[in-house]
mmCIF file with all atom_site columns, C-alpha atoms in Angstrom:
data_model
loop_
_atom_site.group_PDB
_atom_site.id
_atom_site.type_symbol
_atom_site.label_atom_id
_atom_site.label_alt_id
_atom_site.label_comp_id
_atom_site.label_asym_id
_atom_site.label_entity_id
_atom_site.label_seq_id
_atom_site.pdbx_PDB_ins_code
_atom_site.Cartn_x
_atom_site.Cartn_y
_atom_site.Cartn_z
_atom_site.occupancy
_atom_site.B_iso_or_equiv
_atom_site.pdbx_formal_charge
_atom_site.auth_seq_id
_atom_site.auth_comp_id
_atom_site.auth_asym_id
_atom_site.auth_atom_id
_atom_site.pdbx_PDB_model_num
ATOM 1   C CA . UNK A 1 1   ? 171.721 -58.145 46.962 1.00 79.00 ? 1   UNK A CA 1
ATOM 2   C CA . UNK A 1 2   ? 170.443 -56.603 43.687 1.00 75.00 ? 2   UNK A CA 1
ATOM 3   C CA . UNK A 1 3   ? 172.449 -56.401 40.819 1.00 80.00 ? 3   UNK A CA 1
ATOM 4   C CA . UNK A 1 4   ? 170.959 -53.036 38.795 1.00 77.00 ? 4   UNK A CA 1
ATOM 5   C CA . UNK A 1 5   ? 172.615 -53.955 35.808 1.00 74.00 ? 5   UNK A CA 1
ATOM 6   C CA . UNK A 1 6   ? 170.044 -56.830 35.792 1.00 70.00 ? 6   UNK A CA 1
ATOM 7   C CA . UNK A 1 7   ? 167.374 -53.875 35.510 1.00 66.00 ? 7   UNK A CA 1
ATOM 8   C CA . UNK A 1 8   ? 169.333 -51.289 33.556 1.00 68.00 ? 8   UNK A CA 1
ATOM 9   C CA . UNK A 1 9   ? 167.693 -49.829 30.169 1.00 65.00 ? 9   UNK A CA 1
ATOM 10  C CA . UNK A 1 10  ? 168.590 -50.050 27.206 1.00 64.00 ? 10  UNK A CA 1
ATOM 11  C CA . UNK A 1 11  ? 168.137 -46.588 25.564 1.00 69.00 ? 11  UNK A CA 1
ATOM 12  C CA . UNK A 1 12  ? 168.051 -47.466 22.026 1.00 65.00 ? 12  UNK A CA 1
ATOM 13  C CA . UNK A 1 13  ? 165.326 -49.345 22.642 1.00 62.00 ? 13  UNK A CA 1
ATOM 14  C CA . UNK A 1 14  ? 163.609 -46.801 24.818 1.00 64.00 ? 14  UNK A CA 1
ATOM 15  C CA . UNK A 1 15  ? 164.247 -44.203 22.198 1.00 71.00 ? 15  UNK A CA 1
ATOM 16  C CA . UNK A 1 16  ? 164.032 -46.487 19.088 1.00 73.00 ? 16  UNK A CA 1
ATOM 17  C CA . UNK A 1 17  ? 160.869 -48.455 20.035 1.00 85.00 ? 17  UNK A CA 1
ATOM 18  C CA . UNK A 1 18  ? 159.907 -51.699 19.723 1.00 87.00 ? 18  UNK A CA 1
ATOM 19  C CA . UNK A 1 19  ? 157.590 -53.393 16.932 1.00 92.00 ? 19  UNK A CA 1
ATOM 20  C CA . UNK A 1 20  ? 154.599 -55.718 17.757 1.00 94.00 ? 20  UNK A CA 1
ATOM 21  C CA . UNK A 1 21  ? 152.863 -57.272 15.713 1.00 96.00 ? 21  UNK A CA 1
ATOM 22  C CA . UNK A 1 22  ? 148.994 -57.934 16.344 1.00 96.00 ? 22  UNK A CA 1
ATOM 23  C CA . UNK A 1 23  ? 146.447 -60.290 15.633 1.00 95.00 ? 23  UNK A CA 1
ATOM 24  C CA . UNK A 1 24  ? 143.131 -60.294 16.725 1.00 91.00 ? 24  UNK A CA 1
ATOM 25  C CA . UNK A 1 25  ? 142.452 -63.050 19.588 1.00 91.00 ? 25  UNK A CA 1
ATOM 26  C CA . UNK A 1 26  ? 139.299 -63.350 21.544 1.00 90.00 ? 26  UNK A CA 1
ATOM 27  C CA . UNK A 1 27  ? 137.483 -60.370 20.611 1.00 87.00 ? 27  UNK A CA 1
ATOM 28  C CA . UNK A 1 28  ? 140.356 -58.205 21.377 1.00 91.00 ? 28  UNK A CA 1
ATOM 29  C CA . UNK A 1 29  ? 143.534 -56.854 19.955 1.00 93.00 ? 29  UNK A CA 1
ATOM 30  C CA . UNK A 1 30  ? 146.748 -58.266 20.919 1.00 93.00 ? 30  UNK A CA 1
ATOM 31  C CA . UNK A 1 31  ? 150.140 -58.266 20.191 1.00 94.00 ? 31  UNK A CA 1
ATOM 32  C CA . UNK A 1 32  ? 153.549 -59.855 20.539 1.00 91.00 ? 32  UNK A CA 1
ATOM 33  C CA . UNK A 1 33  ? 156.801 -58.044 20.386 1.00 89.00 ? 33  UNK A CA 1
ATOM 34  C CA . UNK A 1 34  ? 159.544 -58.360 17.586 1.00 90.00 ? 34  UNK A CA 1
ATOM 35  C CA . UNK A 1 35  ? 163.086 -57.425 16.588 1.00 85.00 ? 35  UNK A CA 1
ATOM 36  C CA . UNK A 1 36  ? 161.193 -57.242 13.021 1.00 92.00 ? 36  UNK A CA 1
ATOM 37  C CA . UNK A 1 37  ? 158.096 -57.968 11.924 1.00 95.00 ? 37  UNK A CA 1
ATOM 38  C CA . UNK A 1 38  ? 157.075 -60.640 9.172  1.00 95.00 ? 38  UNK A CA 1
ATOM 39  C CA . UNK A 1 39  ? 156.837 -58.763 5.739  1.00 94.00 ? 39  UNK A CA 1
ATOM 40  C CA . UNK A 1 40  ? 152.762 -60.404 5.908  1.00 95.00 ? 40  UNK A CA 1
ATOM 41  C CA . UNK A 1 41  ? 151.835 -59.084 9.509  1.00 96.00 ? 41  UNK A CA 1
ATOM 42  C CA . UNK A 1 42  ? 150.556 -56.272 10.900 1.00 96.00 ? 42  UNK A CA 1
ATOM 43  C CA . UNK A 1 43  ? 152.573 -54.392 13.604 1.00 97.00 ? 43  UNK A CA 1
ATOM 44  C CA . UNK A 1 44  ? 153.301 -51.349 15.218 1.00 97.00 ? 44  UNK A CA 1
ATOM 45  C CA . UNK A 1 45  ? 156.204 -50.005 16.405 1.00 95.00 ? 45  UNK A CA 1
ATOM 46  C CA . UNK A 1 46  ? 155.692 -48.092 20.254 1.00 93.00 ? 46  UNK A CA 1
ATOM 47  C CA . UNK A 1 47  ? 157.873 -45.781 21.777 1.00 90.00 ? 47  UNK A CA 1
ATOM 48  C CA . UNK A 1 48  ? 157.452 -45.945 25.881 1.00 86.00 ? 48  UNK A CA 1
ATOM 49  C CA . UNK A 1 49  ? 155.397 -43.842 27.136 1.00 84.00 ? 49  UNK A CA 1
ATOM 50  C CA . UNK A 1 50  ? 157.106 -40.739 29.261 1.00 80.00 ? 50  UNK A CA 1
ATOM 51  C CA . UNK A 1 51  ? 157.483 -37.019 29.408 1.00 79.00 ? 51  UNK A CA 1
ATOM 52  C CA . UNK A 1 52  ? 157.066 -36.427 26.003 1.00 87.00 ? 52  UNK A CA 1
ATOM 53  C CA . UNK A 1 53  ? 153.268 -38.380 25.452 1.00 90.00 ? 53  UNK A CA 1
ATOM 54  C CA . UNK A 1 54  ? 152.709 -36.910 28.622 1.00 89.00 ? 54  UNK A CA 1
ATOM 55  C CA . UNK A 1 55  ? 153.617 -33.275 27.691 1.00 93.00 ? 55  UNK A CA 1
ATOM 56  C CA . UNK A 1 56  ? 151.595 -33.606 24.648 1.00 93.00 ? 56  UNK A CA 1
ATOM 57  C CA . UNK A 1 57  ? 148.634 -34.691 26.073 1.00 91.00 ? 57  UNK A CA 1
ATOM 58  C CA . UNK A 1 58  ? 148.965 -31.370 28.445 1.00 91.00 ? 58  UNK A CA 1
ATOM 59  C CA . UNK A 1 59  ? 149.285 -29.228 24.826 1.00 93.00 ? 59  UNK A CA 1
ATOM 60  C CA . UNK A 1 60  ? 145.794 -31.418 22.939 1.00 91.00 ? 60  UNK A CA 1
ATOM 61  C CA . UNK A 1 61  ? 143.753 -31.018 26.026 1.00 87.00 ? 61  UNK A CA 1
ATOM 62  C CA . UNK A 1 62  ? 143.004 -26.997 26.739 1.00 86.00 ? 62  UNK A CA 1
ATOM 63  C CA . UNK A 1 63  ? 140.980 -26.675 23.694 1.00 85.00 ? 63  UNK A CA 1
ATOM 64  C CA . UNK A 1 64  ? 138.434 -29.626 24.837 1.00 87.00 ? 64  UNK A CA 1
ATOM 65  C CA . UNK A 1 65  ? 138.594 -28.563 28.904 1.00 82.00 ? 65  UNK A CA 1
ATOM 66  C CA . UNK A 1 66  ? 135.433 -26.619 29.331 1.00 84.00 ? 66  UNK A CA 1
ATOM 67  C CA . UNK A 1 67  ? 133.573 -29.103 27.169 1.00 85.00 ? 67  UNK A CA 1
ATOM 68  C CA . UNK A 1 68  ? 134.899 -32.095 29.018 1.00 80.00 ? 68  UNK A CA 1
ATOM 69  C CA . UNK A 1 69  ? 133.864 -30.518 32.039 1.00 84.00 ? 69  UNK A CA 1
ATOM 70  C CA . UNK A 1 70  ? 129.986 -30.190 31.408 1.00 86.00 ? 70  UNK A CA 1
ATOM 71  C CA . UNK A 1 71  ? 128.263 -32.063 33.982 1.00 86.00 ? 71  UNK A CA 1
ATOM 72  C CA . UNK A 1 72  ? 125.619 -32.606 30.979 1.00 89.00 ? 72  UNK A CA 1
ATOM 73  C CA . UNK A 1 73  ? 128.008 -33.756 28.353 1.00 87.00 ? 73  UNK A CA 1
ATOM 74  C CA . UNK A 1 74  ? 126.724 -37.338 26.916 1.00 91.00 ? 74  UNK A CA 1
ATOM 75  C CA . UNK A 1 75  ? 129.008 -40.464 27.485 1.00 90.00 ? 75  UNK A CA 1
ATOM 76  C CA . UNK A 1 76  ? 129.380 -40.745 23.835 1.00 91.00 ? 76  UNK A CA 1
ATOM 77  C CA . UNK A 1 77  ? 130.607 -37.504 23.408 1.00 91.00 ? 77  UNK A CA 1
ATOM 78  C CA . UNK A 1 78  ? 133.201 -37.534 26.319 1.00 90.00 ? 78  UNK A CA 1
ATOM 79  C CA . UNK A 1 79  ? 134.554 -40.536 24.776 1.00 91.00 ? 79  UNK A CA 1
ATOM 80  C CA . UNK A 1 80  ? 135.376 -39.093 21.434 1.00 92.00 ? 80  UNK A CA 1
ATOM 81  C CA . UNK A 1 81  ? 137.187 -35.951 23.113 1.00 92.00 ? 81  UNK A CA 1
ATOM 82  C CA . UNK A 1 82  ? 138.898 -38.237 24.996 1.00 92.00 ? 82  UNK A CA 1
ATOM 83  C CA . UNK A 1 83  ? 139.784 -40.056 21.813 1.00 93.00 ? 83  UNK A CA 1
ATOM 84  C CA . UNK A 1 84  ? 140.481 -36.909 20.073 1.00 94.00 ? 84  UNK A CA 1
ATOM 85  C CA . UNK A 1 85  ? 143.269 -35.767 22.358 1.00 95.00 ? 85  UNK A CA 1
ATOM 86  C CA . UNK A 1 86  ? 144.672 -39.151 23.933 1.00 95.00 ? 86  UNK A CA 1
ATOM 87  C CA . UNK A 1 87  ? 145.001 -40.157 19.994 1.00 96.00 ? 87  UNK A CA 1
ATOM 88  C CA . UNK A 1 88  ? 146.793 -37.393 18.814 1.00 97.00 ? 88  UNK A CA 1
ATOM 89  C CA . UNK A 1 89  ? 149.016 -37.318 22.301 1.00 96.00 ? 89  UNK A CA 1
ATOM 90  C CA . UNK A 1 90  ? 149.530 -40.833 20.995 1.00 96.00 ? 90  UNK A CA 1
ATOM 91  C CA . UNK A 1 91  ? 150.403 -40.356 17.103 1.00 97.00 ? 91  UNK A CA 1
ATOM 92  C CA . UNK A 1 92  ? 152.751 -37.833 17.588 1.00 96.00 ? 92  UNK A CA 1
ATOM 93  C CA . UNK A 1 93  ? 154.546 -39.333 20.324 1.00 95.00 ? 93  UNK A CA 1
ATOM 94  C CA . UNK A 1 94  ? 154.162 -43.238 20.965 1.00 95.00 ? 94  UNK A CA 1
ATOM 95  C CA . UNK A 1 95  ? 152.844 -44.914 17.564 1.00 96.00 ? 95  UNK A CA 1
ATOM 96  C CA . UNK A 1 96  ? 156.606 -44.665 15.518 1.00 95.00 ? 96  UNK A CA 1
ATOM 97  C CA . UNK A 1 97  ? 155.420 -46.348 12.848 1.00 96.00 ? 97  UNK A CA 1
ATOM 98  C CA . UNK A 1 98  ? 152.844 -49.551 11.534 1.00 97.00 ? 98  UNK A CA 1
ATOM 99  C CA . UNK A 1 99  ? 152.950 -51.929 8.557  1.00 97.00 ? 99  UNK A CA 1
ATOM 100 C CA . UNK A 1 100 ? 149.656 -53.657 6.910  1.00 96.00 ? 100 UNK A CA 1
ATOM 101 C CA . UNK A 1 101 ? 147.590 -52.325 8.500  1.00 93.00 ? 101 UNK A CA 1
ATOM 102 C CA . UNK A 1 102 ? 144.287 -51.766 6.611  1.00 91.00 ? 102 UNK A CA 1
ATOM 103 C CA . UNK A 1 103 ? 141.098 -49.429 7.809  1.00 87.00 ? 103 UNK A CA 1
ATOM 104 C CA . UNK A 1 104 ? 137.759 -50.388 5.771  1.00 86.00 ? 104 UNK A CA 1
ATOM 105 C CA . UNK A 1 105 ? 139.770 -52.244 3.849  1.00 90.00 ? 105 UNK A CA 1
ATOM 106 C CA . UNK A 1 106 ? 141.948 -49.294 2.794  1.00 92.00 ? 106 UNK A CA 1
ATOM 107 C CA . UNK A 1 107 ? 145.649 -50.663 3.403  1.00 94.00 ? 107 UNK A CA 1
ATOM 108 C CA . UNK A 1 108 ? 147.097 -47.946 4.859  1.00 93.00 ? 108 UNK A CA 1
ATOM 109 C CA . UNK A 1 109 ? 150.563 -46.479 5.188  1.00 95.00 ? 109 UNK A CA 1
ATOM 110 C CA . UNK A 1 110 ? 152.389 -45.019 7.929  1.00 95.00 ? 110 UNK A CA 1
ATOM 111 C CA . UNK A 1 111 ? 152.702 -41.475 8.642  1.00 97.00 ? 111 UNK A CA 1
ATOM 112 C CA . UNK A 1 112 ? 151.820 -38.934 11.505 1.00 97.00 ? 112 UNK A CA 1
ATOM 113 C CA . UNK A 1 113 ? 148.780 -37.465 10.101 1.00 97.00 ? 113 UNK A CA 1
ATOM 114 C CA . UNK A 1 114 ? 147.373 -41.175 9.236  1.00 96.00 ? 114 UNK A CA 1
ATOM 115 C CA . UNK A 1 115 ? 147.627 -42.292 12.782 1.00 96.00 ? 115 UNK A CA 1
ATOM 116 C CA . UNK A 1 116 ? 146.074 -38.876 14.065 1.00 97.00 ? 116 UNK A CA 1
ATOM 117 C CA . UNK A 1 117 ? 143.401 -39.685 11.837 1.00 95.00 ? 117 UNK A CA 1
ATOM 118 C CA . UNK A 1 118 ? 142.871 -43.433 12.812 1.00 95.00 ? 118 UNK A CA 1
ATOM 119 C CA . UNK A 1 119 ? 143.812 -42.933 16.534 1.00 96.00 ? 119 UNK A CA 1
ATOM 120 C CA . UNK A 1 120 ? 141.459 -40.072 17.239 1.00 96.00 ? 120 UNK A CA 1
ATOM 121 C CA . UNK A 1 121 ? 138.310 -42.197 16.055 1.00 94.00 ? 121 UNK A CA 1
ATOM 122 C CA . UNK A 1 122 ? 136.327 -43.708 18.342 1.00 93.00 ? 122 UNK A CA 1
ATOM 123 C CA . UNK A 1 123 ? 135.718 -46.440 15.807 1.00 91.00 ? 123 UNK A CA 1
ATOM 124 C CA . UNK A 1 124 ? 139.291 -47.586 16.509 1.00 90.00 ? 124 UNK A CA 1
ATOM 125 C CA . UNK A 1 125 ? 139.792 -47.359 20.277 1.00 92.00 ? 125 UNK A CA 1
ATOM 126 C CA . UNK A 1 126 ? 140.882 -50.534 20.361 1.00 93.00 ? 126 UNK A CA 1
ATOM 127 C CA . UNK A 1 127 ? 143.997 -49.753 18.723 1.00 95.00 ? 127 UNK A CA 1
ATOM 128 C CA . UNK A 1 128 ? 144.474 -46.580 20.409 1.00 95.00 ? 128 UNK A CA 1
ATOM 129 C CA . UNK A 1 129 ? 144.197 -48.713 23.542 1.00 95.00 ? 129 UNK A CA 1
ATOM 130 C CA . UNK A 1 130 ? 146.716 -50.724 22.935 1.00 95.00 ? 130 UNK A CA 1
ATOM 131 C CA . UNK A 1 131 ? 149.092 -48.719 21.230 1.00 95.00 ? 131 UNK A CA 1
ATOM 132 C CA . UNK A 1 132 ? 148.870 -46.624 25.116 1.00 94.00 ? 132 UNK A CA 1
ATOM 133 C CA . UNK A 1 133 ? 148.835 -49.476 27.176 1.00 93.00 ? 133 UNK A CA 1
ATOM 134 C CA . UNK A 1 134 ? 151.772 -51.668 26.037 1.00 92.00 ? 134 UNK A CA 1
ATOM 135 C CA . UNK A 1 135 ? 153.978 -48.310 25.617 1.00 90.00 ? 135 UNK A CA 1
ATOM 136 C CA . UNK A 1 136 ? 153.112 -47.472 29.563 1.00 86.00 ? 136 UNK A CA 1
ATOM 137 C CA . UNK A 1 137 ? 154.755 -50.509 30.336 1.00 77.00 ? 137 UNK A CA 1
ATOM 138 C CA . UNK A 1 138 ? 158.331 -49.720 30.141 1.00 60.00 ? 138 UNK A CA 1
ATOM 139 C CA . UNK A 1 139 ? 159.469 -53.200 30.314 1.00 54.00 ? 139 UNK A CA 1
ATOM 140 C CA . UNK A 1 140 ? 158.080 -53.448 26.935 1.00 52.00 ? 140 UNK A CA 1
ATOM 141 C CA . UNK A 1 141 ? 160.324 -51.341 25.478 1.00 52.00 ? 141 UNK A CA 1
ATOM 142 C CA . UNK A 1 142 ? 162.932 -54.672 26.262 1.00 56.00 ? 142 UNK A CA 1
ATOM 143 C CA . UNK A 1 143 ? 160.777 -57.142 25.316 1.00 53.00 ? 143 UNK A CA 1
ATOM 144 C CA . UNK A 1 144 ? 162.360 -57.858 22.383 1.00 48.00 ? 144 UNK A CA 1
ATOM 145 C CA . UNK A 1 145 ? 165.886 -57.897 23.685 1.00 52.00 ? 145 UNK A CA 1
ATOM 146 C CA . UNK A 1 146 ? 164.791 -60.647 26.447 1.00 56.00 ? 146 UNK A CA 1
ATOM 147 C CA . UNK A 1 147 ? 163.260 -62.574 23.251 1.00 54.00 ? 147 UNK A CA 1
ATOM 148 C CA . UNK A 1 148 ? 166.316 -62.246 22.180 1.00 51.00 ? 148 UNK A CA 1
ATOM 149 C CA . UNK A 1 149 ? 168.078 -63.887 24.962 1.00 55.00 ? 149 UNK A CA 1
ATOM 150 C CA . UNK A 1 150 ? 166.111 -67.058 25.229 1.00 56.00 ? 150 UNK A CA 1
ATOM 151 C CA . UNK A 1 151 ? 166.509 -67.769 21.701 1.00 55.00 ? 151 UNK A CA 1
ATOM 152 C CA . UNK A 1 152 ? 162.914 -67.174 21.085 1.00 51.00 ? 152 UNK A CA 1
#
């Protein structure tokens, strides 16, 4: 038997995000999710990923179609049209908000046209990455209530 509530969602969550805060570990970004970040840390806050990233991505792509399409389009180029509309899918719709987080040593505050502007260059892919992975995973979005839990 299966009890669902054991698997139900909790939609404040869902909508409200969840923050994790990242470190750098291995040669690749990482995080580890948090009711609230540490004052000192860098985090980001991620919305799942659903209808609305989704939907956006359907609205940044038309302009950059025929040009993705070129069978002689370079790898390099691909990549940053890619970048261009997964990251802007992304700001406006996943990335909630981020705190110390610097970009050539700018410290950088949070706002929608600052993570369009980070998160569409290829120079930070790494971020974009994981801002999109972690938010596909919907279980994320209750990580921090299972933290919770456990007493972690």
């Amino acid at each position: 038997m299966l009890e669902l509530n054991t698997v139900k969602l909790d939609l404040d969550k869902v909508d409200g995000g969840c923050w994790w805060e990242l470190r750098y570990e291995d040669q690749r970004l990482v995080g580890s999710p948090v009711d609230t970040p540490a004052e000192d840390k860098p985090a980001v806050l991620l919305v799942p990923v659903g209808q609305g990233y989704e939907r956006q991505l359907e609205r940044e792509q038309p302009p950059h179609l025929t040009e993705l399409r070129r069978d002689d389009l370079s790898d390099s180029e691909r990549e940053r049209l890619q970048c261009l509309t997964a990251g802007t899918a992304a700001a406006k719709k996943v990335v909630r908000g981020w705190q110390n987080i610097q970009f050539d040593g700018e410290l950088v505050p949070w706002s929608e046209a600052a993570a369009i502007k980070q998160l569409t260059n290829r120079e930070w892919r790494n971020l974009l990455d994981f801002c999109v992975v972690t938010a596909c995973e919907r279980q994320a979005a209750l990580a921090r209530e299972e933290q919770q839990a456990t007493g972690n």
